[in-house]
mmCIF file of C-alpha atoms in Angstrom:
data_model
loop_
_atom_site.group_PDB
_atom_site.id
_atom_site.type_symbol
_atom_site.label_atom_id
_atom_site.label_comp_id
_atom_site.label_asym_id
_atom_site.label_seq_id
_atom_site.Cartn_x
_atom_site.Cartn_y
_atom_site.Cartn_z
ATOM 1 C CA UNK A 26 49.041 -26.946 16.857
ATOM 2 C CA UNK A 27 46.405 -26.880 14.117
ATOM 3 C CA UNK A 28 47.095 -25.346 10.704
ATOM 4 C CA UNK A 29 44.001 -23.574 9.366
ATOM 5 C CA UNK A 30 43.731 -21.754 6.043
ATOM 6 C CA UNK A 31 40.868 -19.448 5.112
ATOM 7 C CA UNK A 32 40.534 -18.916 1.362
ATOM 8 C CA UNK A 33 38.445 -15.970 0.191
ATOM 9 C CA UNK A 34 37.981 -15.211 -3.504
ATOM 10 C CA UNK A 35 38.549 -11.591 -4.503
ATOM 11 C CA UNK A 36 35.312 -9.789 -5.480
ATOM 12 C CA UNK A 37 34.113 -13.170 -6.707
ATOM 13 C CA UNK A 38 30.906 -12.424 -8.622
ATOM 14 C CA UNK A 39 32.328 -9.255 -10.159
ATOM 15 C CA UNK A 40 35.594 -10.982 -11.058
ATOM 16 C CA UNK A 41 33.758 -13.805 -12.830
ATOM 17 C CA UNK A 42 31.779 -11.248 -14.847
ATOM 18 C CA UNK A 43 34.923 -9.325 -15.775
ATOM 19 C CA UNK A 44 36.697 -12.535 -16.734
ATOM 20 C CA UNK A 45 33.829 -13.664 -18.973
ATOM 21 C CA UNK A 46 33.233 -10.196 -20.456
ATOM 22 C CA UNK A 47 36.535 -8.532 -21.408
ATOM 23 C CA UNK A 48 34.762 -5.216 -22.084
ATOM 24 C CA UNK A 49 34.058 -4.960 -18.339
ATOM 25 C CA UNK A 50 37.695 -5.255 -17.275
ATOM 26 C CA UNK A 51 39.057 -2.157 -15.633
ATOM 27 C CA UNK A 52 35.593 -0.667 -15.175
ATOM 28 C CA UNK A 53 33.820 -0.001 -11.871
ATOM 29 C CA UNK A 54 31.071 -2.625 -11.871
ATOM 30 C CA UNK A 55 28.580 -4.001 -9.391
ATOM 31 C CA UNK A 56 26.700 -7.263 -9.630
ATOM 32 C CA UNK A 57 23.075 -6.438 -8.925
ATOM 33 C CA UNK A 58 19.681 -5.846 -10.478
ATOM 34 C CA UNK A 59 18.986 -2.317 -11.676
ATOM 35 C CA UNK A 60 15.845 -1.879 -9.607
ATOM 36 C CA UNK A 61 14.990 0.709 -6.941
ATOM 37 C CA UNK A 62 15.138 -1.733 -4.027
ATOM 38 C CA UNK A 63 18.102 -3.808 -5.219
ATOM 39 C CA UNK A 64 21.352 -4.026 -3.279
ATOM 40 C CA UNK A 65 24.919 -4.624 -4.400
ATOM 41 C CA UNK A 66 25.971 -8.272 -4.111
ATOM 42 C CA UNK A 67 29.588 -7.614 -5.124
ATOM 43 C CA UNK A 68 31.544 -4.536 -6.159
ATOM 44 C CA UNK A 69 34.650 -4.754 -8.299
ATOM 45 C CA UNK A 70 37.871 -3.313 -6.932
ATOM 46 C CA UNK A 71 37.569 -0.483 -9.457
ATOM 47 C CA UNK A 72 34.270 0.529 -7.800
ATOM 48 C CA UNK A 73 35.457 0.377 -4.213
ATOM 49 C CA UNK A 74 37.500 3.616 -4.178
ATOM 50 C CA UNK A 75 34.167 5.409 -4.714
ATOM 51 C CA UNK A 76 32.862 3.917 -1.471
ATOM 52 C CA UNK A 77 30.736 1.280 -3.194
ATOM 53 C CA UNK A 78 30.494 -2.004 -1.320
ATOM 54 C CA UNK A 79 28.346 -5.109 -0.974
ATOM 55 C CA UNK A 80 24.926 -4.801 0.686
ATOM 56 C CA UNK A 81 24.730 -1.132 -0.342
ATOM 57 C CA UNK A 82 21.437 -0.041 -1.974
ATOM 58 C CA UNK A 83 21.944 0.250 -5.717
ATOM 59 C CA UNK A 84 20.573 3.806 -5.675
ATOM 60 C CA UNK A 85 23.310 4.840 -3.258
ATOM 61 C CA UNK A 86 25.968 3.098 -5.378
ATOM 62 C CA UNK A 87 24.836 5.163 -8.386
ATOM 63 C CA UNK A 88 25.157 8.382 -6.410
ATOM 64 C CA UNK A 89 28.656 7.554 -5.230
ATOM 65 C CA UNK A 90 29.790 6.433 -8.672
ATOM 66 C CA UNK A 91 27.570 7.897 -11.435
ATOM 67 C CA UNK A 92 29.386 5.905 -14.131
ATOM 68 C CA UNK A 93 28.978 2.573 -12.315
ATOM 69 C CA UNK A 94 28.192 -0.410 -14.562
ATOM 70 C CA UNK A 95 25.432 -2.673 -13.246
ATOM 71 C CA UNK A 96 25.692 -6.317 -14.268
ATOM 72 C CA UNK A 97 22.888 -8.755 -13.559
ATOM 73 C CA UNK A 98 24.060 -11.849 -11.635
ATOM 74 C CA UNK A 99 24.557 -15.266 -13.237
ATOM 75 C CA UNK A 100 24.404 -17.556 -10.218
ATOM 76 C CA UNK A 101 24.587 -20.772 -12.220
ATOM 77 C CA UNK A 102 28.000 -19.651 -13.484
ATOM 78 C CA UNK A 103 29.238 -18.716 -10.027
ATOM 79 C CA UNK A 104 28.271 -22.186 -8.787
ATOM 80 C CA UNK A 105 30.213 -23.816 -11.636
ATOM 81 C CA UNK A 106 33.348 -21.817 -10.824
ATOM 82 C CA UNK A 107 32.890 -22.478 -7.107
ATOM 83 C CA UNK A 108 32.867 -26.225 -7.798
ATOM 84 C CA UNK A 109 36.187 -25.875 -9.662
ATOM 85 C CA UNK A 110 37.703 -24.005 -6.729
ATOM 86 C CA UNK A 111 36.527 -26.529 -4.163
ATOM 87 C CA UNK A 112 37.965 -29.389 -6.216
ATOM 88 C CA UNK A 113 41.361 -27.694 -5.790
ATOM 89 C CA UNK A 114 40.865 -27.574 -2.018
ATOM 90 C CA UNK A 115 40.194 -31.305 -1.886
ATOM 91 C CA UNK A 116 43.519 -32.048 -3.578
ATOM 92 C CA UNK A 117 45.110 -31.075 -0.248
ATOM 93 C CA UNK A 118 42.596 -32.053 2.440
ATOM 94 C CA UNK A 119 39.102 -33.409 2.906
ATOM 95 C CA UNK A 120 38.653 -31.181 5.943
ATOM 96 C CA UNK A 121 37.059 -28.377 3.933
ATOM 97 C CA UNK A 122 34.259 -26.294 5.434
ATOM 98 C CA UNK A 123 32.426 -24.228 2.803
ATOM 99 C CA UNK A 124 31.199 -20.897 4.131
ATOM 100 C CA UNK A 125 29.745 -19.650 0.846
ATOM 101 C CA UNK A 126 30.384 -20.023 -2.875
ATOM 102 C CA UNK A 127 33.562 -17.971 -2.603
ATOM 103 C CA UNK A 128 35.147 -18.864 0.719
ATOM 104 C CA UNK A 129 36.063 -21.865 2.838
ATOM 105 C CA UNK A 130 38.156 -23.057 5.758
ATOM 106 C CA UNK A 131 40.729 -25.811 5.268
ATOM 107 C CA UNK A 132 42.390 -27.807 8.030
ATOM 108 C CA UNK A 133 45.773 -28.772 6.560
ATOM 109 C CA UNK A 134 47.380 -30.003 9.772
ATOM 110 C CA UNK A 135 47.551 -33.451 8.185
ATOM 111 C CA UNK A 136 47.360 -32.871 4.447
ATOM 112 C CA UNK A 137 47.328 -35.244 1.488
ATOM 113 C CA UNK A 138 50.622 -33.970 0.071
ATOM 114 C CA UNK A 139 52.499 -34.011 3.363
ATOM 115 C CA UNK A 140 53.543 -30.371 2.991
ATOM 116 C CA UNK A 141 54.882 -29.099 6.295
ATOM 117 C CA UNK A 142 54.188 -25.364 5.941
ATOM 118 C CA UNK A 143 50.604 -24.088 5.573
ATOM 119 C CA UNK A 144 51.857 -21.049 3.667
ATOM 120 C CA UNK A 145 53.269 -23.318 0.950
ATOM 121 C CA UNK A 146 49.894 -25.025 0.630
ATOM 122 C CA UNK A 147 48.137 -21.667 0.422
ATOM 123 C CA UNK A 148 50.517 -20.505 -2.327
ATOM 124 C CA UNK A 149 49.911 -23.674 -4.342
ATOM 125 C CA UNK A 150 46.136 -23.398 -3.967
ATOM 126 C CA UNK A 151 46.134 -19.763 -5.048
ATOM 127 C CA UNK A 152 48.262 -20.581 -8.094
ATOM 128 C CA UNK A 153 46.070 -23.513 -9.132
ATOM 129 C CA UNK A 154 42.910 -21.447 -8.773
ATOM 130 C CA UNK A 155 44.463 -18.765 -10.970
ATOM 131 C CA UNK A 156 45.548 -21.300 -13.606
ATOM 132 C CA UNK A 157 42.224 -23.142 -13.698
ATOM 133 C CA UNK A 158 39.774 -20.242 -13.356
ATOM 134 C CA UNK A 159 41.712 -17.070 -14.138
ATOM 135 C CA UNK A 160 40.673 -15.650 -10.760
ATOM 136 C CA UNK A 161 42.633 -14.529 -7.735
ATOM 137 C CA UNK A 162 42.087 -15.449 -4.104
ATOM 138 C CA UNK A 163 43.360 -14.212 -0.759
ATOM 139 C CA UNK A 164 44.464 -16.530 2.033
ATOM 140 C CA UNK A 165 44.677 -16.226 5.792
ATOM 141 C CA UNK A 166 46.654 -18.710 7.885
ATOM 142 C CA UNK A 167 46.657 -19.337 11.611
ATOM 143 C CA UNK A 168 46.004 -21.938 14.299
ATOM 144 C CA UNK A 169 42.236 -21.361 14.488
ATOM 145 C CA UNK A 170 39.300 -20.242 12.345
ATOM 146 C CA UNK A 171 38.855 -16.861 14.021
ATOM 147 C CA UNK A 172 42.374 -15.684 13.246
ATOM 148 C CA UNK A 173 42.567 -17.306 9.799
ATOM 149 C CA UNK A 174 39.355 -15.536 8.776
ATOM 150 C CA UNK A 175 40.669 -12.129 9.857
ATOM 151 C CA UNK A 176 44.071 -12.783 8.285
ATOM 152 C CA UNK A 177 42.546 -13.388 4.837
ATOM 153 C CA UNK A 178 41.344 -9.765 4.730
ATOM 154 C CA UNK A 179 44.683 -8.183 5.663
ATOM 155 C CA UNK A 180 46.329 -8.253 2.227
ATOM 156 C CA UNK A 181 43.392 -8.342 -0.153
ATOM 157 C CA UNK A 182 43.317 -8.680 -3.073
ATOM 158 C CA UNK A 183 45.518 -11.616 -4.082
ATOM 159 C CA UNK A 184 47.470 -11.727 -0.826
ATOM 160 C CA UNK A 185 48.554 -14.071 1.949
ATOM 161 C CA UNK A 186 48.855 -13.213 5.624
ATOM 162 C CA UNK A 187 49.836 -15.450 8.525
ATOM 163 C CA UNK A 188 49.084 -14.905 12.211
ATOM 164 C CA UNK A 189 51.720 -16.928 14.082
ATOM 165 C CA UNK A 190 50.760 -18.360 17.485
ATOM 166 C CA UNK A 191 53.539 -16.463 19.276
ATOM 167 C CA UNK A 192 52.342 -13.143 17.801
ATOM 168 C CA UNK A 193 48.594 -13.734 18.022
ATOM 169 C CA UNK A 194 47.924 -11.812 21.245
ATOM 170 C CA UNK A 195 49.781 -8.728 20.014
ATOM 171 C CA UNK A 196 47.933 -8.946 16.699
ATOM 172 C CA UNK A 197 44.558 -9.180 18.455
ATOM 173 C CA UNK A 198 45.410 -6.338 20.825
ATOM 174 C CA UNK A 199 45.815 -3.938 17.881
ATOM 175 C CA UNK A 200 42.780 -5.223 16.014
ATOM 176 C CA UNK A 201 39.829 -2.797 15.717
ATOM 177 C CA UNK A 202 36.782 -4.254 17.399
ATOM 178 C CA UNK A 203 34.821 -3.903 14.131
ATOM 179 C CA UNK A 204 37.099 -6.568 12.627
ATOM 180 C CA UNK A 205 36.164 -9.188 15.188
ATOM 181 C CA UNK A 206 34.110 -12.048 13.845
ATOM 182 C CA UNK A 207 30.529 -11.679 15.038
ATOM 183 C CA UNK A 208 30.768 -7.957 15.818
ATOM 184 C CA UNK A 209 28.371 -6.067 13.575
ATOM 185 C CA UNK A 210 27.696 -2.317 13.475
ATOM 186 C CA UNK A 211 25.199 -2.368 16.350
ATOM 187 C CA UNK A 212 27.432 -4.484 18.587
ATOM 188 C CA UNK A 213 30.434 -2.325 17.736
ATOM 189 C CA UNK A 214 28.484 0.796 18.663
ATOM 190 C CA UNK A 215 27.525 -0.785 21.974
ATOM 191 C CA UNK A 216 31.139 -1.722 22.653
ATOM 192 C CA UNK A 217 32.290 1.792 21.824
ATOM 193 C CA UNK A 218 29.940 3.105 24.494
ATOM 194 C CA UNK A 219 31.699 0.720 26.905
ATOM 195 C CA UNK A 220 35.100 2.110 25.901
ATOM 196 C CA UNK A 221 35.993 -0.937 23.801
ATOM 197 C CA UNK A 222 37.675 0.007 20.522
ATOM 198 C CA UNK A 223 40.388 -2.666 20.115
ATOM 199 C CA UNK A 224 41.135 -6.228 21.111
ATOM 200 C CA UNK A 225 43.251 -4.903 23.959
ATOM 201 C CA UNK A 226 40.257 -3.003 25.354
ATOM 202 C CA UNK A 227 38.053 -6.079 24.977
ATOM 203 C CA UNK A 228 40.581 -8.260 26.799
ATOM 204 C CA UNK A 229 40.410 -5.950 29.802
ATOM 205 C CA UNK A 230 36.671 -6.577 30.315
ATOM 206 C CA UNK A 231 35.704 -9.413 32.639
ATOM 207 C CA UNK A 232 33.851 -12.477 31.430
ATOM 208 C CA UNK A 233 31.017 -11.775 33.858
ATOM 209 C CA UNK A 234 30.508 -8.260 32.464
ATOM 210 C CA UNK A 235 30.611 -9.408 28.831
ATOM 211 C CA UNK A 236 28.046 -12.133 29.544
ATOM 212 C CA UNK A 237 25.865 -9.643 31.372
ATOM 213 C CA UNK A 238 25.847 -7.261 28.400
ATOM 214 C CA UNK A 239 25.994 -9.655 25.435
ATOM 215 C CA UNK A 240 24.683 -12.946 26.821
ATOM 216 C CA UNK A 241 26.244 -16.103 25.368
ATOM 217 C CA UNK A 242 28.042 -14.048 22.734
ATOM 218 C CA UNK A 243 30.002 -12.467 25.586
ATOM 219 C CA UNK A 244 31.798 -15.778 26.155
ATOM 220 C CA UNK A 245 32.807 -15.869 22.492
ATOM 221 C CA UNK A 246 34.145 -12.318 22.574
ATOM 222 C CA UNK A 247 36.058 -13.118 25.768
ATOM 223 C CA UNK A 248 37.712 -16.138 24.104
ATOM 224 C CA UNK A 249 38.445 -14.369 20.820
ATOM 225 C CA UNK A 250 40.208 -11.550 22.686
ATOM 226 C CA UNK A 251 42.582 -14.220 24.031
ATOM 227 C CA UNK A 252 43.106 -15.968 20.715
ATOM 228 C CA UNK A 253 40.941 -18.929 21.696
ATOM 229 C CA UNK A 254 38.677 -20.590 19.135
ATOM 230 C CA UNK A 255 38.323 -24.361 19.435
ATOM 231 C CA UNK A 256 35.747 -24.827 16.692
ATOM 232 C CA UNK A 257 36.810 -27.578 14.296
ATOM 233 C CA UNK A 258 36.745 -27.307 10.524
ATOM 234 C CA UNK A 259 33.539 -29.182 9.716
ATOM 235 C CA UNK A 260 33.313 -30.649 6.199
ATOM 236 C CA UNK A 261 29.548 -31.141 6.531
ATOM 237 C CA UNK A 262 27.474 -28.232 7.711
ATOM 238 C CA UNK A 263 23.917 -29.114 8.582
ATOM 239 C CA UNK A 264 21.393 -26.792 6.992
ATOM 240 C CA UNK A 265 19.601 -24.995 9.788
ATOM 241 C CA UNK A 266 16.866 -23.255 7.819
ATOM 242 C CA UNK A 267 15.225 -22.798 4.444
ATOM 243 C CA UNK A 268 13.577 -19.525 3.545
ATOM 244 C CA UNK A 269 12.661 -16.967 0.929
ATOM 245 C CA UNK A 270 11.785 -13.310 0.941
ATOM 246 C CA UNK A 271 10.638 -10.599 -1.445
ATOM 247 C CA UNK A 272 11.633 -6.947 -1.525
ATOM 248 C CA UNK A 273 8.825 -5.022 -3.156
ATOM 249 C CA UNK A 274 9.473 -2.471 -5.886
ATOM 250 C CA UNK A 275 6.864 -0.304 -4.180
ATOM 251 C CA UNK A 276 5.811 -0.556 -0.541
ATOM 252 C CA UNK A 277 2.770 -2.750 -0.009
ATOM 253 C CA UNK A 278 -0.006 -0.983 1.904
ATOM 254 C CA UNK A 279 -3.291 -2.860 1.858
ATOM 255 C CA UNK A 280 -4.179 -6.010 3.741
ATOM 256 C CA UNK A 281 -5.297 -7.751 0.558
ATOM 257 C CA UNK A 282 -1.989 -7.041 -1.178
ATOM 258 C CA UNK A 283 0.015 -8.252 1.801
ATOM 259 C CA UNK A 284 -1.910 -11.525 2.150
ATOM 260 C CA UNK A 285 -1.561 -12.234 -1.579
ATOM 261 C CA UNK A 286 2.197 -11.622 -1.414
ATOM 262 C CA UNK A 287 2.438 -13.814 1.663
ATOM 263 C CA UNK A 288 0.588 -16.597 -0.145
ATOM 264 C CA UNK A 289 3.022 -16.545 -3.071
ATOM 265 C CA UNK A 290 6.006 -16.556 -0.712
ATOM 266 C CA UNK A 291 4.539 -19.638 0.990
ATOM 267 C CA UNK A 292 4.250 -21.427 -2.360
ATOM 268 C CA UNK A 293 7.919 -20.699 -3.087
ATOM 269 C CA UNK A 294 8.915 -21.768 0.428
ATOM 270 C CA UNK A 295 7.141 -25.114 0.014
ATOM 271 C CA UNK A 296 9.076 -25.718 -3.225
ATOM 272 C CA UNK A 297 12.397 -24.956 -1.516
ATOM 273 C CA UNK A 298 11.601 -27.197 1.448
ATOM 274 C CA UNK A 299 10.914 -30.084 -0.916
ATOM 275 C CA UNK A 300 13.977 -29.381 -3.058
ATOM 276 C CA UNK A 301 16.269 -29.385 -0.015
ATOM 277 C CA UNK A 302 14.441 -32.240 1.701
ATOM 278 C CA UNK A 303 14.408 -30.030 4.790
ATOM 279 C CA UNK A 304 12.470 -30.850 7.927
ATOM 280 C CA UNK A 305 11.781 -28.098 10.437
ATOM 281 C CA UNK A 306 9.180 -27.275 13.041
ATOM 282 C CA UNK A 307 9.550 -23.506 13.478
ATOM 283 C CA UNK A 308 8.184 -20.890 11.097
ATOM 284 C CA UNK A 309 9.786 -17.428 11.141
ATOM 285 C CA UNK A 310 8.150 -14.360 9.643
ATOM 286 C CA UNK A 311 10.310 -11.379 8.717
ATOM 287 C CA UNK A 312 8.924 -7.934 7.923
ATOM 288 C CA UNK A 313 11.012 -4.910 6.977
ATOM 289 C CA UNK A 314 9.250 -1.563 7.141
ATOM 290 C CA UNK A 315 12.181 0.494 5.855
ATOM 291 C CA UNK A 316 15.977 0.429 5.742
ATOM 292 C CA UNK A 317 16.282 0.699 9.534
ATOM 293 C CA UNK A 318 13.253 -1.060 10.973
ATOM 294 C CA UNK A 319 12.355 -4.715 10.764
ATOM 295 C CA UNK A 320 10.855 -7.402 12.987
ATOM 296 C CA UNK A 321 10.723 -11.179 13.152
ATOM 297 C CA UNK A 322 8.074 -13.378 14.704
ATOM 298 C CA UNK A 323 8.231 -17.146 15.116
ATOM 299 C CA UNK A 324 5.991 -20.034 16.034
ATOM 300 C CA UNK A 325 6.733 -23.737 16.518
ATOM 301 C CA UNK A 326 4.561 -26.673 15.504
ATOM 302 C CA UNK A 327 4.673 -30.257 16.718
ATOM 303 C CA UNK A 328 4.424 -31.345 13.095
ATOM 304 C CA UNK A 329 7.120 -30.975 10.460
ATOM 305 C CA UNK A 330 6.238 -28.011 8.250
ATOM 306 C CA UNK A 331 6.076 -29.188 4.653
ATOM 307 C CA UNK A 332 2.884 -28.090 2.946
ATOM 308 C CA UNK A 333 1.004 -24.918 2.120
ATOM 309 C CA UNK A 334 -1.911 -26.049 4.290
ATOM 310 C CA UNK A 335 0.405 -26.445 7.290
ATOM 311 C CA UNK A 336 2.285 -23.180 6.814
ATOM 312 C CA UNK A 337 -0.464 -20.796 5.714
ATOM 313 C CA UNK A 338 -2.431 -20.611 9.001
ATOM 314 C CA UNK A 339 0.783 -20.192 11.007
ATOM 315 C CA UNK A 340 1.997 -17.453 8.685
ATOM 316 C CA UNK A 341 -1.321 -15.633 8.939
ATOM 317 C CA UNK A 342 -1.225 -15.880 12.714
ATOM 318 C CA UNK A 343 2.285 -14.393 12.837
ATOM 319 C CA UNK A 344 1.249 -11.654 10.427
ATOM 320 C CA UNK A 345 -1.674 -10.690 12.663
ATOM 321 C CA UNK A 346 0.771 -10.402 15.577
ATOM 322 C CA UNK A 347 2.438 -7.459 13.829
ATOM 323 C CA UNK A 348 1.502 -3.896 12.870
ATOM 324 C CA UNK A 349 1.119 -4.845 9.236
ATOM 325 C CA UNK A 350 -2.179 -2.947 8.840
ATOM 326 C CA UNK A 351 -0.759 0.356 10.038
ATOM 327 C CA UNK A 352 2.569 0.614 8.217
ATOM 328 C CA UNK A 353 3.643 0.045 4.594
ATOM 329 C CA UNK A 354 5.854 -3.000 4.108
ATOM 330 C CA UNK A 355 9.069 -3.011 2.081
ATOM 331 C CA UNK A 356 10.096 -6.658 2.520
ATOM 332 C CA UNK A 357 8.278 -9.831 3.506
ATOM 333 C CA UNK A 358 9.954 -13.168 4.176
ATOM 334 C CA UNK A 359 9.305 -16.615 5.620
ATOM 335 C CA UNK A 360 11.667 -19.363 6.709
ATOM 336 C CA UNK A 361 11.408 -22.773 8.332
ATOM 337 C CA UNK A 362 14.061 -23.673 10.871
ATOM 338 C CA UNK A 363 14.938 -26.439 13.298
ATOM 339 C CA UNK A 364 15.856 -23.922 15.942
ATOM 340 C CA UNK A 365 13.306 -22.868 18.515
ATOM 341 C CA UNK A 366 13.995 -19.504 20.084
ATOM 342 C CA UNK A 367 13.192 -18.605 23.651
ATOM 343 C CA UNK A 368 9.726 -17.134 23.874
ATOM 344 C CA UNK A 369 8.347 -18.906 20.782
ATOM 345 C CA UNK A 370 4.675 -19.714 20.784
ATOM 346 C CA UNK A 371 4.095 -23.462 20.445
ATOM 347 C CA UNK A 372 1.215 -24.636 18.274
ATOM 348 C CA UNK A 373 -0.466 -27.933 17.533
ATOM 349 C CA UNK A 374 -3.490 -28.857 15.463
ATOM 350 C CA UNK A 375 -6.771 -29.372 17.280
ATOM 351 C CA UNK A 376 -9.799 -30.093 15.076
ATOM 352 C CA UNK A 377 -8.374 -28.044 12.242
ATOM 353 C CA UNK A 378 -7.513 -25.027 14.393
ATOM 354 C CA UNK A 379 -4.391 -23.849 16.149
ATOM 355 C CA UNK A 380 -4.094 -24.562 19.840
ATOM 356 C CA UNK A 381 -1.326 -22.595 21.527
ATOM 357 C CA UNK A 382 0.699 -23.895 24.473
ATOM 358 C CA UNK A 383 3.224 -22.311 26.799
#
């Protein structure tokens, strides 16, 4: 039986800011930019009782907590601290799968210190992180990634929770469907309409029905409801895309403004592609009209997309496939990916123009 630990730092960005700035300790803070369209990246635990949470618009956070303190992010510092934390992980195993700067999976089935119990490893890691960084972390332990991830949220902050194999099915049965990995608000709402509110309800639905409603994701939900997750902890995670986007302070209305913004996003995208040495064939355009409505369009080229001259005509084509002339735009983004989605247009260069194939 595998021994998987999921480590999740507690309110990481906010905790780093409070550690480095003693005057912020004990105050409700959010890490964000104080701009109309900004969103909260992290909320301190002092801010959370007011209903403030990550991904919330900063304007809404101010309404819920009028005395909220907004701290601009220092990403270079978060990366430094993250490197310290990951060096602790590697003292115990090289099977470390980073999920983000502040969380990772560890497979400690065969660990460097020959410690038999995963909970003892988790306790040591938490203590070393505290000693070396002054920050707390929460840990979840189980026999697969799905359960370890959920377990790390059970006793936050600064807690440890274990889901034992012999108790996993009972644990899953009581679990709200919103807590399942991969179930977002829209999927949860759809499941609620099907009468699915807990893991027990989900387990009662046939595989055929779940696949019919949710496609390939239905197979994942079916397995998770039964405590099955065979994904290994992968130390190297291949980058699947490189992108950038801009949220405008004021909605962009005119065609000229939109094309200029698109051009500057392309220039930034080209820089990021070069920096990451990324090779992809599919360009994805993302447009957000408002908080609830957004679209994506994609197109695939036979050539690797590296330069402005390669990307610009594709981006313009995708833009013209949208309603960009008729509605103000809040956010515009572009990304290059290796993944081709079903229904993509396929393009190649013919005498300097785009030739589209089925």
